[in-house]
Amino acid sequence: MEENKNYFLLKTALLIYAVVCLVYGISYFFFPDFLVKLSGGEPVFHGWLRWSGGTLIAFGIGAIMVFQKPKNQGIFVTTISIGTLLAGLALLYGWIKSEEGANIWFTALPTIVVLVLSGLLWWSRQQAKDILKSAE
């Protein structure tokens, strides 16, 4: 019963991660101009946003694949846990050092989402370590 609970927490974290990655990835990949205008920041070359959108889409698809078969996928879960922590810290820095004219909510919302998601991923990774570890 305990293993099912840990498995459920991991799958929930992976699903949330996949949704966040796909929403932001598709937005940055297909609608970068809209997002820059929405942020209130200075214009930026769209290629700088599109490549990150493609990467986020790939991570979202990877999370769906691990969601389906999480056994022995500890490396992926650790990687996305580190990624969300670093992204959250970078966003927090951007929120604290907000540039003039930028919409604070545009940085604050993803900062909170990504840091909470990071905590959920780290927690679920620890809870499901028996599922995630590789057979040696």
JSON list of C-alpha atoms in Angstrom, two decimals:
[
{"chain": "A", "resi": 1, "resn": "MET", "atom": "CA", "xyz": [0.00, 0.00, 0.00]},
{"chain": "A", "resi": 2, "resn": "GLU", "atom": "CA", "xyz": [2.83, 2.41, 0.89]},
{"chain": "A", "resi": 3, "resn": "GLU", "atom": "CA", "xyz": [4.54, 1.75, -2.44]},
{"chain": "A", "resi": 4, "resn": "ASN", "atom": "CA", "xyz": [1.34, 2.63, -4.32]},
{"chain": "A", "resi": 5, "resn": "LYS", "atom": "CA", "xyz": [1.16, 5.94, -2.39]},
{"chain": "A", "resi": 6, "resn": "ASN", "atom": "CA", "xyz": [4.78, 6.75, -3.28]},
{"chain": "A", "resi": 7, "resn": "TYR", "atom": "CA", "xyz": [4.17, 5.72, -6.88]},
{"chain": "A", "resi": 8, "resn": "PHE", "atom": "CA", "xyz": [1.08, 7.96, -7.02]},
{"chain": "A", "resi": 9, "resn": "LEU", "atom": "CA", "xyz": [3.02, 10.97, -5.69]},
{"chain": "A", "resi": 10, "resn": "LEU", "atom": "CA", "xyz": [5.75, 10.46, -8.29]},
{"chain": "A", "resi": 11, "resn": "LYS", "atom": "CA", "xyz": [3.24, 10.10, -11.13]},
{"chain": "A", "resi": 12, "resn": "THR", "atom": "CA", "xyz": [1.39, 13.21, -9.96]},
{"chain": "A", "resi": 13, "resn": "ALA", "atom": "CA", "xyz": [4.61, 15.24, -9.88]},
{"chain": "A", "resi": 14, "resn": "LEU", "atom": "CA", "xyz": [5.58, 13.98, -13.34]},
{"chain": "A", "resi": 15, "resn": "LEU", "atom": "CA", "xyz": [2.17, 14.83, -14.75]},
{"chain": "A", "resi": 16, "resn": "ILE", "atom": "CA", "xyz": [2.25, 18.36, -13.32]},
{"chain": "A", "resi": 17, "resn": "TYR", "atom": "CA", "xyz": [5.80, 18.80, -14.62]},
{"chain": "A", "resi": 18, "resn": "ALA", "atom": "CA", "xyz": [4.76, 17.61, -18.10]},
{"chain": "A", "resi": 19, "resn": "VAL", "atom": "CA", "xyz": [1.82, 20.03, -18.20]},
{"chain": "A", "resi": 20, "resn": "VAL", "atom": "CA", "xyz": [3.95, 23.00, -17.08]},
{"chain": "A", "resi": 21, "resn": "CYS", "atom": "CA", "xyz": [6.69, 22.15, -19.61]},
{"chain": "A", "resi": 22, "resn": "LEU", "atom": "CA", "xyz": [4.26, 21.67, -22.46]},
{"chain": "A", "resi": 23, "resn": "VAL", "atom": "CA", "xyz": [2.28, 24.85, -21.74]},
{"chain": "A", "resi": 24, "resn": "TYR", "atom": "CA", "xyz": [5.40, 27.02, -21.48]},
{"chain": "A", "resi": 25, "resn": "GLY", "atom": "CA", "xyz": [7.22, 25.13, -24.24]},
{"chain": "A", "resi": 26, "resn": "ILE", "atom": "CA", "xyz": [4.41, 25.44, -26.77]},
{"chain": "A", "resi": 27, "resn": "SER", "atom": "CA", "xyz": [3.95, 29.10, -25.81]},
{"chain": "A", "resi": 28, "resn": "TYR", "atom": "CA", "xyz": [7.64, 29.94, -26.26]},
{"chain": "A", "resi": 29, "resn": "PHE", "atom": "CA", "xyz": [7.96, 27.83, -29.39]},
{"chain": "A", "resi": 30, "resn": "PHE", "atom": "CA", "xyz": [4.91, 29.14, -31.25]},
{"chain": "A", "resi": 31, "resn": "PHE", "atom": "CA", "xyz": [3.98, 32.48, -29.64]},
{"chain": "A", "resi": 32, "resn": "PRO", "atom": "CA", "xyz": [7.18, 34.17, -28.39]},
{"chain": "A", "resi": 33, "resn": "ASP", "atom": "CA", "xyz": [6.17, 37.66, -29.55]},
{"chain": "A", "resi": 34, "resn": "PHE", "atom": "CA", "xyz": [2.90, 37.47, -27.61]},
{"chain": "A", "resi": 35, "resn": "LEU", "atom": "CA", "xyz": [4.74, 36.40, -24.44]},
{"chain": "A", "resi": 36, "resn": "VAL", "atom": "CA", "xyz": [7.30, 39.19, -24.71]},
{"chain": "A", "resi": 37, "resn": "LYS", "atom": "CA", "xyz": [4.51, 41.76, -25.10]},
{"chain": "A", "resi": 38, "resn": "LEU", "atom": "CA", "xyz": [2.60, 40.19, -22.23]},
{"chain": "A", "resi": 39, "resn": "SER", "atom": "CA", "xyz": [5.65, 40.36, -19.96]},
{"chain": "A", "resi": 40, "resn": "GLY", "atom": "CA", "xyz": [6.08, 44.09, -20.49]},
{"chain": "A", "resi": 41, "resn": "GLY", "atom": "CA", "xyz": [9.80, 43.58, -21.00]},
{"chain": "A", "resi": 42, "resn": "GLU", "atom": "CA", "xyz": [12.09, 44.75, -23.75]},
{"chain": "A", "resi": 43, "resn": "PRO", "atom": "CA", "xyz": [11.76, 43.06, -27.15]},
{"chain": "A", "resi": 44, "resn": "VAL", "atom": "CA", "xyz": [14.00, 40.04, -27.63]},
{"chain": "A", "resi": 45, "resn": "PHE", "atom": "CA", "xyz": [15.00, 38.00, -30.69]},
{"chain": "A", "resi": 46, "resn": "HIS", "atom": "CA", "xyz": [12.40, 35.22, -30.98]},
{"chain": "A", "resi": 47, "resn": "GLY", "atom": "CA", "xyz": [15.02, 32.56, -31.63]},
{"chain": "A", "resi": 48, "resn": "TRP", "atom": "CA", "xyz": [16.17, 32.95, -28.04]},
{"chain": "A", "resi": 49, "resn": "LEU", "atom": "CA", "xyz": [12.73, 31.93, -26.86]},
{"chain": "A", "resi": 50, "resn": "ARG", "atom": "CA", "xyz": [11.90, 29.33, -29.50]},
{"chain": "A", "resi": 51, "resn": "TRP", "atom": "CA", "xyz": [14.89, 27.10, -28.72]},
{"chain": "A", "resi": 52, "resn": "SER", "atom": "CA", "xyz": [13.95, 27.03, -25.03]},
{"chain": "A", "resi": 53, "resn": "GLY", "atom": "CA", "xyz": [10.38, 26.24, -26.06]},
{"chain": "A", "resi": 54, "resn": "GLY", "atom": "CA", "xyz": [11.61, 23.23, -28.02]},
{"chain": "A", "resi": 55, "resn": "THR", "atom": "CA", "xyz": [13.65, 22.04, -25.06]},
{"chain": "A", "resi": 56, "resn": "LEU", "atom": "CA", "xyz": [10.67, 22.40, -22.71]},
{"chain": "A", "resi": 57, "resn": "ILE", "atom": "CA", "xyz": [8.46, 20.45, -25.10]},
{"chain": "A", "resi": 58, "resn": "ALA", "atom": "CA", "xyz": [11.06, 17.65, -25.20]},
{"chain": "A", "resi": 59, "resn": "PHE", "atom": "CA", "xyz": [11.26, 17.52, -21.39]},
{"chain": "A", "resi": 60, "resn": "GLY", "atom": "CA", "xyz": [7.46, 17.48, -21.20]},
{"chain": "A", "resi": 61, "resn": "ILE", "atom": "CA", "xyz": [7.33, 14.53, -23.59]},
{"chain": "A", "resi": 62, "resn": "GLY", "atom": "CA", "xyz": [10.09, 12.81, -21.61]},
{"chain": "A", "resi": 63, "resn": "ALA", "atom": "CA", "xyz": [8.08, 13.28, -18.40]},
{"chain": "A", "resi": 64, "resn": "ILE", "atom": "CA", "xyz": [5.05, 11.67, -20.06]},
{"chain": "A", "resi": 65, "resn": "MET", "atom": "CA", "xyz": [7.21, 8.71, -21.10]},
{"chain": "A", "resi": 66, "resn": "VAL", "atom": "CA", "xyz": [8.56, 8.33, -17.54]},
{"chain": "A", "resi": 67, "resn": "PHE", "atom": "CA", "xyz": [5.02, 8.76, -16.19]},
{"chain": "A", "resi": 68, "resn": "GLN", "atom": "CA", "xyz": [4.04, 5.69, -18.19]},
{"chain": "A", "resi": 69, "resn": "LYS", "atom": "CA", "xyz": [7.05, 3.59, -17.06]},
{"chain": "A", "resi": 70, "resn": "PRO", "atom": "CA", "xyz": [8.85, 5.19, -14.09]},
{"chain": "A", "resi": 71, "resn": "LYS", "atom": "CA", "xyz": [10.80, 2.09, -13.10]},
{"chain": "A", "resi": 72, "resn": "ASN", "atom": "CA", "xyz": [14.58, 2.71, -13.20]},
{"chain": "A", "resi": 73, "resn": "GLN", "atom": "CA", "xyz": [14.13, 6.33, -14.33]},
{"chain": "A", "resi": 74, "resn": "GLY", "atom": "CA", "xyz": [15.85, 7.96, -11.36]},
{"chain": "A", "resi": 75, "resn": "ILE", "atom": "CA", "xyz": [18.34, 9.82, -13.55]},
{"chain": "A", "resi": 76, "resn": "PHE", "atom": "CA", "xyz": [15.58, 11.60, -15.45]},
{"chain": "A", "resi": 77, "resn": "VAL", "atom": "CA", "xyz": [13.66, 12.48, -12.29]},
{"chain": "A", "resi": 78, "resn": "THR", "atom": "CA", "xyz": [16.85, 13.78, -10.65]},
{"chain": "A", "resi": 79, "resn": "THR", "atom": "CA", "xyz": [17.64, 15.83, -13.76]},
{"chain": "A", "resi": 80, "resn": "ILE", "atom": "CA", "xyz": [14.25, 17.52, -13.86]},
{"chain": "A", "resi": 81, "resn": "SER", "atom": "CA", "xyz": [14.35, 18.06, -10.09]},
{"chain": "A", "resi": 82, "resn": "ILE", "atom": "CA", "xyz": [17.66, 19.91, -10.46]},
{"chain": "A", "resi": 83, "resn": "GLY", "atom": "CA", "xyz": [16.32, 21.76, -13.51]},
{"chain": "A", "resi": 84, "resn": "THR", "atom": "CA", "xyz": [13.23, 23.04, -11.73]},
{"chain": "A", "resi": 85, "resn": "LEU", "atom": "CA", "xyz": [15.27, 24.11, -8.71]},
{"chain": "A", "resi": 86, "resn": "LEU", "atom": "CA", "xyz": [17.75, 26.06, -10.85]},
{"chain": "A", "resi": 87, "resn": "ALA", "atom": "CA", "xyz": [14.97, 27.57, -13.00]},
{"chain": "A", "resi": 88, "resn": "GLY", "atom": "CA", "xyz": [13.09, 28.59, -9.87]},
{"chain": "A", "resi": 89, "resn": "LEU", "atom": "CA", "xyz": [16.17, 30.24, -8.38]},
{"chain": "A", "resi": 90, "resn": "ALA", "atom": "CA", "xyz": [16.85, 32.08, -11.66]},
{"chain": "A", "resi": 91, "resn": "LEU", "atom": "CA", "xyz": [13.24, 33.28, -11.78]},
{"chain": "A", "resi": 92, "resn": "LEU", "atom": "CA", "xyz": [13.42, 34.34, -8.13]},
{"chain": "A", "resi": 93, "resn": "TYR", "atom": "CA", "xyz": [16.52, 36.39, -8.92]},
{"chain": "A", "resi": 94, "resn": "GLY", "atom": "CA", "xyz": [14.69, 37.97, -11.86]},
{"chain": "A", "resi": 95, "resn": "TRP", "atom": "CA", "xyz": [11.71, 38.72, -9.63]},
{"chain": "A", "resi": 96, "resn": "ILE", "atom": "CA", "xyz": [13.90, 40.40, -7.02]},
{"chain": "A", "resi": 97, "resn": "LYS", "atom": "CA", "xyz": [15.87, 42.37, -9.64]},
{"chain": "A", "resi": 98, "resn": "SER", "atom": "CA", "xyz": [12.78, 43.17, -11.74]},
{"chain": "A", "resi": 99, "resn": "GLU", "atom": "CA", "xyz": [13.48, 45.50, -14.62]},
{"chain": "A", "resi": 100, "resn": "GLU", "atom": "CA", "xyz": [11.50, 48.71, -14.90]},
{"chain": "A", "resi": 101, "resn": "GLY", "atom": "CA", "xyz": [8.30, 48.34, -16.84]},
{"chain": "A", "resi": 102, "resn": "ALA", "atom": "CA", "xyz": [8.15, 44.55, -16.65]},
{"chain": "A", "resi": 103, "resn": "ASN", "atom": "CA", "xyz": [5.00, 43.00, -15.24]},
{"chain": "A", "resi": 104, "resn": "ILE", "atom": "CA", "xyz": [5.92, 41.52, -11.86]},
{"chain": "A", "resi": 105, "resn": "TRP", "atom": "CA", "xyz": [3.22, 38.82, -12.08]},
{"chain": "A", "resi": 106, "resn": "PHE", "atom": "CA", "xyz": [4.83, 37.48, -15.26]},
{"chain": "A", "resi": 107, "resn": "THR", "atom": "CA", "xyz": [7.90, 36.53, -13.22]},
{"chain": "A", "resi": 108, "resn": "ALA", "atom": "CA", "xyz": [6.22, 35.89, -9.87]},
{"chain": "A", "resi": 109, "resn": "LEU", "atom": "CA", "xyz": [3.71, 33.30, -11.11]},
{"chain": "A", "resi": 110, "resn": "PRO", "atom": "CA", "xyz": [6.22, 30.97, -12.80]},
{"chain": "A", "resi": 111, "resn": "THR", "atom": "CA", "xyz": [8.65, 31.45, -9.91]},
{"chain": "A", "resi": 112, "resn": "ILE", "atom": "CA", "xyz": [6.10, 30.14, -7.43]},
{"chain": "A", "resi": 113, "resn": "VAL", "atom": "CA", "xyz": [4.91, 27.36, -9.76]},
{"chain": "A", "resi": 114, "resn": "VAL", "atom": "CA", "xyz": [8.42, 26.12, -10.55]},
{"chain": "A", "resi": 115, "resn": "LEU", "atom": "CA", "xyz": [9.70, 26.27, -6.95]},
{"chain": "A", "resi": 116, "resn": "VAL", "atom": "CA", "xyz": [6.63, 24.41, -5.64]},
{"chain": "A", "resi": 117, "resn": "LEU", "atom": "CA", "xyz": [7.03, 21.88, -8.46]},
{"chain": "A", "resi": 118, "resn": "SER", "atom": "CA", "xyz": [10.71, 21.49, -7.59]},
{"chain": "A", "resi": 119, "resn": "GLY", "atom": "CA", "xyz": [9.80, 20.68, -3.99]},
{"chain": "A", "resi": 120, "resn": "LEU", "atom": "CA", "xyz": [7.18, 18.19, -5.15]},
{"chain": "A", "resi": 121, "resn": "LEU", "atom": "CA", "xyz": [9.65, 16.50, -7.51]},
{"chain": "A", "resi": 122, "resn": "TRP", "atom": "CA", "xyz": [12.36, 16.23, -4.84]},
{"chain": "A", "resi": 123, "resn": "TRP", "atom": "CA", "xyz": [9.86, 14.87, -2.34]},
{"chain": "A", "resi": 124, "resn": "SER", "atom": "CA", "xyz": [8.36, 12.35, -4.77]},
{"chain": "A", "resi": 125, "resn": "ARG", "atom": "CA", "xyz": [11.86, 11.32, -5.90]},
{"chain": "A", "resi": 126, "resn": "GLN", "atom": "CA", "xyz": [12.78, 10.52, -2.30]},
{"chain": "A", "resi": 127, "resn": "GLN", "atom": "CA", "xyz": [9.49, 8.71, -1.63]},
{"chain": "A", "resi": 128, "resn": "ALA", "atom": "CA", "xyz": [9.76, 6.58, -4.79]},
{"chain": "A", "resi": 129, "resn": "LYS", "atom": "CA", "xyz": [13.48, 5.82, -4.67]},
{"chain": "A", "resi": 130, "resn": "ASP", "atom": "CA", "xyz": [12.82, 2.05, -4.72]},
{"chain": "A", "resi": 131, "resn": "ILE", "atom": "CA", "xyz": [10.89, 2.39, -7.98]},
{"chain": "A", "resi": 132, "resn": "LEU", "atom": "CA", "xyz": [13.39, 4.76, -9.58]},
{"chain": "A", "resi": 133, "resn": "LYS", "atom": "CA", "xyz": [16.64, 3.01, -8.76]},
{"chain": "A", "resi": 134, "resn": "SER", "atom": "CA", "xyz": [18.37, 0.97, -11.44]},
{"chain": "A", "resi": 135, "resn": "ALA", "atom": "CA", "xyz": [18.86, -2.75, -11.07]},
{"chain": "A", "resi": 136, "resn": "GLU", "atom": "CA", "xyz": [22.57, -3.26, -10.62]}
]
